[in-house]
Coordinates of C-alpha atoms in Angstrom, one line a residue:
X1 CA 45.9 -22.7 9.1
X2 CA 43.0 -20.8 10.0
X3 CA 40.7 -21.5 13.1
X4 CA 37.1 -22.6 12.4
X5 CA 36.1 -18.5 14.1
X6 CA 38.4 -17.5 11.6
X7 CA 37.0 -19.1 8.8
X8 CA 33.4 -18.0 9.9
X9 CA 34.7 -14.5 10.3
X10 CA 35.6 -14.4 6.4
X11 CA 32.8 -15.8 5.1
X12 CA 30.7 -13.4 6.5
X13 CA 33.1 -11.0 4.9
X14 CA 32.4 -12.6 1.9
X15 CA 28.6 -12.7 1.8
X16 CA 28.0 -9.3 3.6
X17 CA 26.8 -7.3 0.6
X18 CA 24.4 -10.2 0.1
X19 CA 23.3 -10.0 4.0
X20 CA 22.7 -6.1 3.7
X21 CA 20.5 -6.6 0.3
X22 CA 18.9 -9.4 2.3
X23 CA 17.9 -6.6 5.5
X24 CA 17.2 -4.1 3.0
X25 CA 14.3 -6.3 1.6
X26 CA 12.7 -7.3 4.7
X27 CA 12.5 -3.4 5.6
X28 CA 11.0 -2.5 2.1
X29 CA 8.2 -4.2 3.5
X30 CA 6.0 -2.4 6.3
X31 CA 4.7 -3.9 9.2
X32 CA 3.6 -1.0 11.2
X33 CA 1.5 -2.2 13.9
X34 CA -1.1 -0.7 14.3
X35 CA -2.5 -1.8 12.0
X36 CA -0.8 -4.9 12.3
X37 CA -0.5 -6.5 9.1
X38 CA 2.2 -8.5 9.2
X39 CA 1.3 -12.0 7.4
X40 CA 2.6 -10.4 4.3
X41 CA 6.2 -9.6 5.5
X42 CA 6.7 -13.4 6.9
X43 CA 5.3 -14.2 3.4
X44 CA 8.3 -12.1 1.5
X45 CA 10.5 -13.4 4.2
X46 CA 10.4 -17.4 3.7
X47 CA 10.8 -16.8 0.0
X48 CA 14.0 -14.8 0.9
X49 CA 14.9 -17.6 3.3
X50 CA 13.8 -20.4 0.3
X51 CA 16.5 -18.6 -1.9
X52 CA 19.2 -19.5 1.3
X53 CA 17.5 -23.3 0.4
X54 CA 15.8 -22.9 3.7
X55 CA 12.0 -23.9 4.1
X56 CA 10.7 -21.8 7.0
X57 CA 7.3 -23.1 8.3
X58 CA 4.8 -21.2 8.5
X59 CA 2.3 -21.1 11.3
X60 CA -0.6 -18.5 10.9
X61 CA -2.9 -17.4 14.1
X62 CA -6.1 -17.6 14.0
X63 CA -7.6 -14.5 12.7
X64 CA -10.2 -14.8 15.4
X65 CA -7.2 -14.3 18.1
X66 CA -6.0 -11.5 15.9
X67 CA -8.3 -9.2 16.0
X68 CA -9.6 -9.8 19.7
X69 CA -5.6 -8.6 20.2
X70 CA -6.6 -5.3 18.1
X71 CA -4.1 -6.5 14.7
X72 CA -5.0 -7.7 11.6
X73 CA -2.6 -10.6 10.7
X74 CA -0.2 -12.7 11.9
X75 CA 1.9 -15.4 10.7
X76 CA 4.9 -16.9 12.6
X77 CA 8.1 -18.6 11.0
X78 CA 9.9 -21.0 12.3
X79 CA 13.4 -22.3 10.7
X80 CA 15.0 -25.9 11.7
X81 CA 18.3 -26.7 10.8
X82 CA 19.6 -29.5 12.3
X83 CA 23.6 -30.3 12.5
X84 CA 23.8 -33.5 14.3
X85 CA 21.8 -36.1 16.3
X86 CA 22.2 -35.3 19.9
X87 CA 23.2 -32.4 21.2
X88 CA 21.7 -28.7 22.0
X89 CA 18.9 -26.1 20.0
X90 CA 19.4 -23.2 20.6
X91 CA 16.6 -21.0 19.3
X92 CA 17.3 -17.0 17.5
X93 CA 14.2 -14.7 17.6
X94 CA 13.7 -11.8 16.5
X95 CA 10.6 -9.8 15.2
X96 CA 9.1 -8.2 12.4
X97 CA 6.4 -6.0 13.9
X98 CA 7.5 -2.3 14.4
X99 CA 5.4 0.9 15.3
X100 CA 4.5 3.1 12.4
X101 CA 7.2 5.4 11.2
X102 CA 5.9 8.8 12.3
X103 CA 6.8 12.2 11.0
X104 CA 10.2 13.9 11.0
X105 CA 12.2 11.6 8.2
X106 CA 14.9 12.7 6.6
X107 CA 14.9 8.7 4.4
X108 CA 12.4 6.6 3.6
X109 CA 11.4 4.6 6.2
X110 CA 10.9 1.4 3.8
X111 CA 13.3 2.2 1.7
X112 CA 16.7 0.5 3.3
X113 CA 19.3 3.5 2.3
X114 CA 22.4 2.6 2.7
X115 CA 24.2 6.4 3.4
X116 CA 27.8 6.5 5.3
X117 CA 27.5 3.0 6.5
X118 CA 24.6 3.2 8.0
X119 CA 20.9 1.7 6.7
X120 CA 17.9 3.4 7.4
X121 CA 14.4 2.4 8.0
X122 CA 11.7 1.4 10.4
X123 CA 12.9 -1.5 12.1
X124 CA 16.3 -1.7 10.5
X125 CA 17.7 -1.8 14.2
X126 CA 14.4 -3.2 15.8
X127 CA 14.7 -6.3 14.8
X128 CA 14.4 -6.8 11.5
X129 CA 18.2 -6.6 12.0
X130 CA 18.7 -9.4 13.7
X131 CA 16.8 -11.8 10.8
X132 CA 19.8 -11.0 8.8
X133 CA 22.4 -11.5 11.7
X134 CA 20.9 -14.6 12.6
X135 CA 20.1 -16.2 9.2
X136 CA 23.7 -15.7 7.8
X137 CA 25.5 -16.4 11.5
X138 CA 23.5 -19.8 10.7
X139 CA 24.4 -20.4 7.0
X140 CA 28.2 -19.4 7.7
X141 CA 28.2 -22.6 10.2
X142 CA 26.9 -24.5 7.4
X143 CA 29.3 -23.5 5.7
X144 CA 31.8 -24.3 7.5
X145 CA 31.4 -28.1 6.6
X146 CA 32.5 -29.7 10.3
X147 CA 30.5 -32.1 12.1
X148 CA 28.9 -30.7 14.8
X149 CA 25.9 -31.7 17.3
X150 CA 22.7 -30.0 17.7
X151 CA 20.7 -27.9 15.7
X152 CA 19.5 -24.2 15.7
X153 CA 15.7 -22.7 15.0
X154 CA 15.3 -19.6 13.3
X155 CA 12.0 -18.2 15.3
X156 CA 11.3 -14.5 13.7
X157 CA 7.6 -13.3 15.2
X158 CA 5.2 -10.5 14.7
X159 CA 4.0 -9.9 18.1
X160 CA 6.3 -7.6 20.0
X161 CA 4.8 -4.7 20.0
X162 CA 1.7 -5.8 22.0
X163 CA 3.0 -7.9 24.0
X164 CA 4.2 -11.1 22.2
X165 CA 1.4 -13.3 23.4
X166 CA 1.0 -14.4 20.0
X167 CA 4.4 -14.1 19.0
X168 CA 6.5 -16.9 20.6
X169 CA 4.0 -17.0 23.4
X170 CA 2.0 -18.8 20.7
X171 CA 4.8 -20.9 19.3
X172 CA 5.5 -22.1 22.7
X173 CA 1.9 -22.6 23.6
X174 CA 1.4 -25.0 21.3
X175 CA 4.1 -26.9 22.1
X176 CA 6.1 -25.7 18.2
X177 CA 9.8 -25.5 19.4
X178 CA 11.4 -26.2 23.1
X179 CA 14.6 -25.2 22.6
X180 CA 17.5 -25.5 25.4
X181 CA 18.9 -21.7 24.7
X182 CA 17.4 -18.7 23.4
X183 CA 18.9 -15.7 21.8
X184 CA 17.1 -13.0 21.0
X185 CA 17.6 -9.5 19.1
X186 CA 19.8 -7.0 20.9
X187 CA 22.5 -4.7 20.4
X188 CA 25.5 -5.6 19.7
X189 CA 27.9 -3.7 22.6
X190 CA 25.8 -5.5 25.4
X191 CA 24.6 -9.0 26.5
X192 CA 21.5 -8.7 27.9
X193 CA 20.4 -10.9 30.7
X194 CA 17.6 -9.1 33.0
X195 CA 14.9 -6.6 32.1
X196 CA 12.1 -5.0 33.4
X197 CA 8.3 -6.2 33.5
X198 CA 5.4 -4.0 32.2
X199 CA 1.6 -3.6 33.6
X200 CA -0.5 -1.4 30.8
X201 CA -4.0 -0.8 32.1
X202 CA -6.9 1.2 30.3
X203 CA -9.0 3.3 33.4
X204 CA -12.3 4.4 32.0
X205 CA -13.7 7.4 34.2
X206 CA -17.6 7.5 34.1
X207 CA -19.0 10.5 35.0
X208 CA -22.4 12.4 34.1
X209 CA -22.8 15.0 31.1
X210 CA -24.1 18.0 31.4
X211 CA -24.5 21.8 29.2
X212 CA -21.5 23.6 29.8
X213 CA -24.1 26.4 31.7
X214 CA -25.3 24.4 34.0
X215 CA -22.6 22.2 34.9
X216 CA -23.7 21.6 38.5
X217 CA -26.2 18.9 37.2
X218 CA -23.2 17.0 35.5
X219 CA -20.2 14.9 37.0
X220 CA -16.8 16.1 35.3
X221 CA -15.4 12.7 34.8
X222 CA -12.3 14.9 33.3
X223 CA -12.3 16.5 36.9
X224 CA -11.8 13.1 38.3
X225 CA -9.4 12.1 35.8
X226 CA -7.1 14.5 37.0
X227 CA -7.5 13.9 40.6
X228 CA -6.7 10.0 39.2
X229 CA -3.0 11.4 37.5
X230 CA -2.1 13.5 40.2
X231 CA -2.2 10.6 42.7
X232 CA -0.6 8.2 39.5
X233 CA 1.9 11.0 39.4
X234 CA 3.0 11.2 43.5
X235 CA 3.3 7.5 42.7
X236 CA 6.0 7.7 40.5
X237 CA 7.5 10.2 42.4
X238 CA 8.2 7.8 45.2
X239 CA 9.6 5.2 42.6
X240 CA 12.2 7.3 42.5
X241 CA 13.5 6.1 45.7
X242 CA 13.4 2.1 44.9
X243 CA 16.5 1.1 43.4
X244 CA 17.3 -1.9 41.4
X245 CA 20.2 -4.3 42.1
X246 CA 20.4 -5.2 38.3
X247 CA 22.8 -3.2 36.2
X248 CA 21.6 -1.4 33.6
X249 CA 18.2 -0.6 35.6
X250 CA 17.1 2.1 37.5
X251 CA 13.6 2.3 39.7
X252 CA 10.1 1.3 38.2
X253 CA 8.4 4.4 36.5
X254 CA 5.0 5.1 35.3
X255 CA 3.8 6.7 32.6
X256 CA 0.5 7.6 31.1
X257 CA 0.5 7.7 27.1
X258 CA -2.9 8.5 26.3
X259 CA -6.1 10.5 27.3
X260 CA -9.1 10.5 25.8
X261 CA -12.6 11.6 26.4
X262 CA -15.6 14.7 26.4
X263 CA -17.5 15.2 23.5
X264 CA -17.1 19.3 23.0
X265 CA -16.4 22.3 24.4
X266 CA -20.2 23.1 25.9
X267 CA -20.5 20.2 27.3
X268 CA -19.1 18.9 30.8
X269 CA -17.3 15.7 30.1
X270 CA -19.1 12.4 31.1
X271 CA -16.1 10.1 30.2
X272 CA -12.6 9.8 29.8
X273 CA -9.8 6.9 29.4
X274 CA -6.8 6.9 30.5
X275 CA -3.9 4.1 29.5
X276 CA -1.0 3.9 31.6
X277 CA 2.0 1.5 31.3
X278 CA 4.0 0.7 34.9
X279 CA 7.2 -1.0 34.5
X280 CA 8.5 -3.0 37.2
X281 CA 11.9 -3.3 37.9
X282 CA 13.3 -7.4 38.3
X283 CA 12.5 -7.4 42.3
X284 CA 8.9 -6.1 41.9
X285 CA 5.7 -8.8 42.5
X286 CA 3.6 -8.3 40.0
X287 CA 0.3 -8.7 41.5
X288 CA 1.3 -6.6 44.6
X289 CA 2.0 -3.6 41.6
X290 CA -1.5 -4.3 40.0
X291 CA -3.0 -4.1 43.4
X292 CA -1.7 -0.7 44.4
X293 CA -2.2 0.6 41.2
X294 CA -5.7 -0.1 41.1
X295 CA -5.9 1.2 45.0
X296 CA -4.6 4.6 44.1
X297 CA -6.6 4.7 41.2
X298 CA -9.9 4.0 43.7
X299 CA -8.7 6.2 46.3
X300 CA -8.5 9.1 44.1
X301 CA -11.5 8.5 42.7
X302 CA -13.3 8.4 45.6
X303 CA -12.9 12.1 45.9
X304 CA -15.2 13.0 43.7
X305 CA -18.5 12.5 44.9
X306 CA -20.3 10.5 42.1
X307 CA -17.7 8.8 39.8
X308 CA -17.0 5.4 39.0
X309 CA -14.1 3.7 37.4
X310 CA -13.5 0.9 35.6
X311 CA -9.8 -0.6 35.2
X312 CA -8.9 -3.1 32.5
X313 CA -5.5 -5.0 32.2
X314 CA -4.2 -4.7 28.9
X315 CA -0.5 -6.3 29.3
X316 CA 0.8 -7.9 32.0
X317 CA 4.4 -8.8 30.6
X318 CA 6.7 -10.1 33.7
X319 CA 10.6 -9.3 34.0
X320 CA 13.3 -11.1 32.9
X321 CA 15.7 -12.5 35.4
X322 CA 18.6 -14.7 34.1
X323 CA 17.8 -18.8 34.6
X324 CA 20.2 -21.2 36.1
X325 CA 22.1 -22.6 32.7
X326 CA 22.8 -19.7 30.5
X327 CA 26.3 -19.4 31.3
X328 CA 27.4 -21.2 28.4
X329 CA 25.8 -18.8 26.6
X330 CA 26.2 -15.8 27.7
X331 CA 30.4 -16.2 28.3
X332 CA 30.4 -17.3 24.8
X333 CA 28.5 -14.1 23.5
X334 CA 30.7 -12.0 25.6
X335 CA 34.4 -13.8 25.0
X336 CA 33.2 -13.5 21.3
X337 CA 32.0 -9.9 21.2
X338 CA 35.5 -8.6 23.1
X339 CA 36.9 -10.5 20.6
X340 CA 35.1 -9.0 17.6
X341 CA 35.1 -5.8 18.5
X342 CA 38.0 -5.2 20.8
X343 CA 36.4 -3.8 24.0
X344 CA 35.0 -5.5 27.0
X345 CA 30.9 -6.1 26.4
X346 CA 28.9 -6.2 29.7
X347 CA 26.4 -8.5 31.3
X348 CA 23.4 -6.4 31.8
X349 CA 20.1 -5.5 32.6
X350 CA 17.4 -3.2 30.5
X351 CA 14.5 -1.1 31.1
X352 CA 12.9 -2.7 28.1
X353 CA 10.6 -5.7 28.2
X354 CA 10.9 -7.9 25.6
X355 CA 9.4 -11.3 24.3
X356 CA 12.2 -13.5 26.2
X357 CA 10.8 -13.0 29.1
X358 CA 8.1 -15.8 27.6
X359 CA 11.0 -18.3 27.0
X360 CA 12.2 -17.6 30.9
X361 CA 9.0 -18.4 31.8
X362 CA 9.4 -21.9 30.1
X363 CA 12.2 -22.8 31.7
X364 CA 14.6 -21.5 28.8
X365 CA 18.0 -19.8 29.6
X366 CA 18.1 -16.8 27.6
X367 CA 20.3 -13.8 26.5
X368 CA 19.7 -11.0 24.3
X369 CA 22.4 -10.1 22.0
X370 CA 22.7 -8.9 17.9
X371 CA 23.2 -6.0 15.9
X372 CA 22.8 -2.3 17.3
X373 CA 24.6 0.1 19.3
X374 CA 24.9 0.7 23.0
X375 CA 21.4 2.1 23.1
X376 CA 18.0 2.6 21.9
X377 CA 18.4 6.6 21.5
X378 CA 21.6 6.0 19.1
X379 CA 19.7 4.2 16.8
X380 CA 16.5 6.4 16.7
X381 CA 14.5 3.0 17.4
X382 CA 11.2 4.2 17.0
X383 CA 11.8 7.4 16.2
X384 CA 12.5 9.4 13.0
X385 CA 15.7 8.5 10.5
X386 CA 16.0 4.8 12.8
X387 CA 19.1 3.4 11.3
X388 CA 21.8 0.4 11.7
X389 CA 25.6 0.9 11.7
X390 CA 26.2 -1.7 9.2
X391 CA 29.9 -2.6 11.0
X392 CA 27.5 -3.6 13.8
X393 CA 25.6 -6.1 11.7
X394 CA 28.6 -7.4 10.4
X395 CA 30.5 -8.1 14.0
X396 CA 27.1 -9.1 15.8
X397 CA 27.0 -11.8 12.7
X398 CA 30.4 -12.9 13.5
X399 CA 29.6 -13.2 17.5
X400 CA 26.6 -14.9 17.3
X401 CA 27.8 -17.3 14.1
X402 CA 31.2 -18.1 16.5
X403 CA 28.7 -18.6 20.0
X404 CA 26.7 -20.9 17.9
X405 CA 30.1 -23.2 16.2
X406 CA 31.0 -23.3 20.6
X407 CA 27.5 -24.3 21.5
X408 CA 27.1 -27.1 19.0
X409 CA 30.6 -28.1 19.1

């Protein structure tokens, strides 16, 4: 007779071609952010979910909150699906928001090709994935028919991608869900337990304009932008020599993405902006990294007689260290996924930051775990051609469908 992991194992077999048509839809519809429009995918999302008989609630954000976070819509999902009276939740997010596709496809980026088992598509690794792995590891447990205890929430979010604030920072905010695990998209070869913070700050550089022939009445604030990155850039220089003690993570690093600023060629350039974004490594205070940052930032500034500076924090996103509790969790993920797909998977850290670091910080043990490879750069996450290995989806579906019959069982 075959064991209840067994029997989840071949329903999922049974039902895959339905899963993939199921991811293929939720990446036919864009959520590129910016602009951040993603109301409309959580829309075409519950009515998938309604056609699983599942009635997803739907809690908008105030459009007010929206915009003031620089997107246009947001509307968060929550799924409840309760299995007995007592017992553990344990909460699945994953979410929807994605940075625009770029140039360089070989696929269409919404248009889920399915092309030597692999799908393409903007997010069809990040995380639009992981709806399907999550909602089909949950109906496979339902339909399994055995009494169990407990229940699980579907959360899927459109927030990631500046920060999550309003994501299941929101949800938790108000108090919506309070789960006693969370799982959260990953990659299928790895359990994910640690991962670095991130500090993004916009640096405005005020100088004075002046005509290009006399430039001796202006104050290049491009002049003392660069005497800014230089220092920025000796900075991360000497990251290089703090280690981590997590595995999986190196040293903090620093990185600015964008510059901006002049107004043409004649003229001596009375502003530029920087944004930088400083991730900090697990044993890193955060506001002793804001404080030096901004220091070096003055310092350097100061050497150009004239300029001022202004420095606004963008993101302050913490890092994920793993919470008393989540063994459970995180042995069953990892018994399961040697299981699945015969190798040892690791306990690990990443360099990313993600949205659980907002469960950590209410108390809730936490893993990160789903379909994917061993990496970011294999899946050409947001980059050109991003794909999914669809035997990935189809053992992370198994894992997390076999963690969740041990959790509730």
């Amino acid at each position: 007779m075959a064991t209840p992991h067994e029997r989840l194992d071949a329903w999922i077999d049974a039902h895959f071609a339905e899963e993939v048509r199921f991811l293929q839809a939720l990446v036919q519809v864009p959520t590129d952010t910016p602009p951040g429009n993603n109301a409309p995918h959580a829309e075409r999302t519950a009515e998938l979910l309604a056609g699983f008989g599942y009635a997803a609630e739907k809690h908008p954000v105030p459009a007010d909150a929206v915009k003031a976070q620089g997107m246009e819509s947001i509307t968060n999902l929550i799924v409840r699906r309760r299995f007995g009276p007592d017992g553990r939740t344990v909460a699945l997010n994953a979410h929807g928001d994605v940075v625009p596709p770029g140039e360089g496809w070989t696929h269409d980026p919404y248009g889920g090709e399915v092309v030597d088992g692999k799908l393409y598509g903007r997010a069809s690794a990040v995380s639009k994935s992981d709806f399907a792995t999550y909602t089909f590891a949950v109906r496979a447990l339902e339909a399994l028919g055995e009494a169990l205890d407990g229940a699980v929430e579907l959360h899927f979010t459109y927030d990631e991608e500046f920060g999550g604030e309003l994501g299941p920072g929101w949800l938790l905010k108000k108090g919506l869900t309070k789960p006693d695990f969370l799982l959260a998209a990953g990659f299928s070869h790895e359990v994910v337990t640690a991962h670095n913070g991130c500090l993004q700050l916009e640096v405005t550089v005020h100088g004075r304009m002046a005509h290009a022939a006399i430039p001796a009445t202006g104050i290049d604030a491009l002049q003392g932008a660069v005497a800014i990155l230089n220092a920025l850039y000796a900075e991360n220089t000497a990251y290089k020599k703090v280690t981590s003690k997590v595995a999986g993570i190196t040293h903090p690093y620093l990185n600015v993405g964008r510059i901006e600023g002049g107004t043409n060629t004649n003229v001596v350039p009375g502003k530029v902006v920087l944004r930088l974004d400083r991730r900090m490594i697990p044993e890193e205070d955060p506001v002793a990294v804001e404080a030096r940052v901004r220091q070096v930032i003055a310092d350097a500034a100061a050497t150009v007689p004239g300029l001022t500076v202004e420095i606004r924090r963008l993101l302050l996103a913490r890092s994920l260290t793993p919470l008393p509790g989540n063994r459970p969790l995180v042995d069953a993920l990892r018994k399961h996924a040697e299981s699945v797909f015969g190798h040892a998977v690791p306990e690990c850290g990443t360099p990313l930051y993600t949205d659980v670091r907002l469960y950590g910080e209410h108390g809730i043990p936490a893993a990160i775990y789903g379909a994917g490879p061993r990496t970011v750069l294999e899946s050409n996450a947001k980059r050109a051609d991003e794909h999914l290995v669809l035997d990935d989806l189809r053992g992370a579906t198994k894992v997390v469908a076999r963690t969740l019959y041990d959790l509730l069982h």
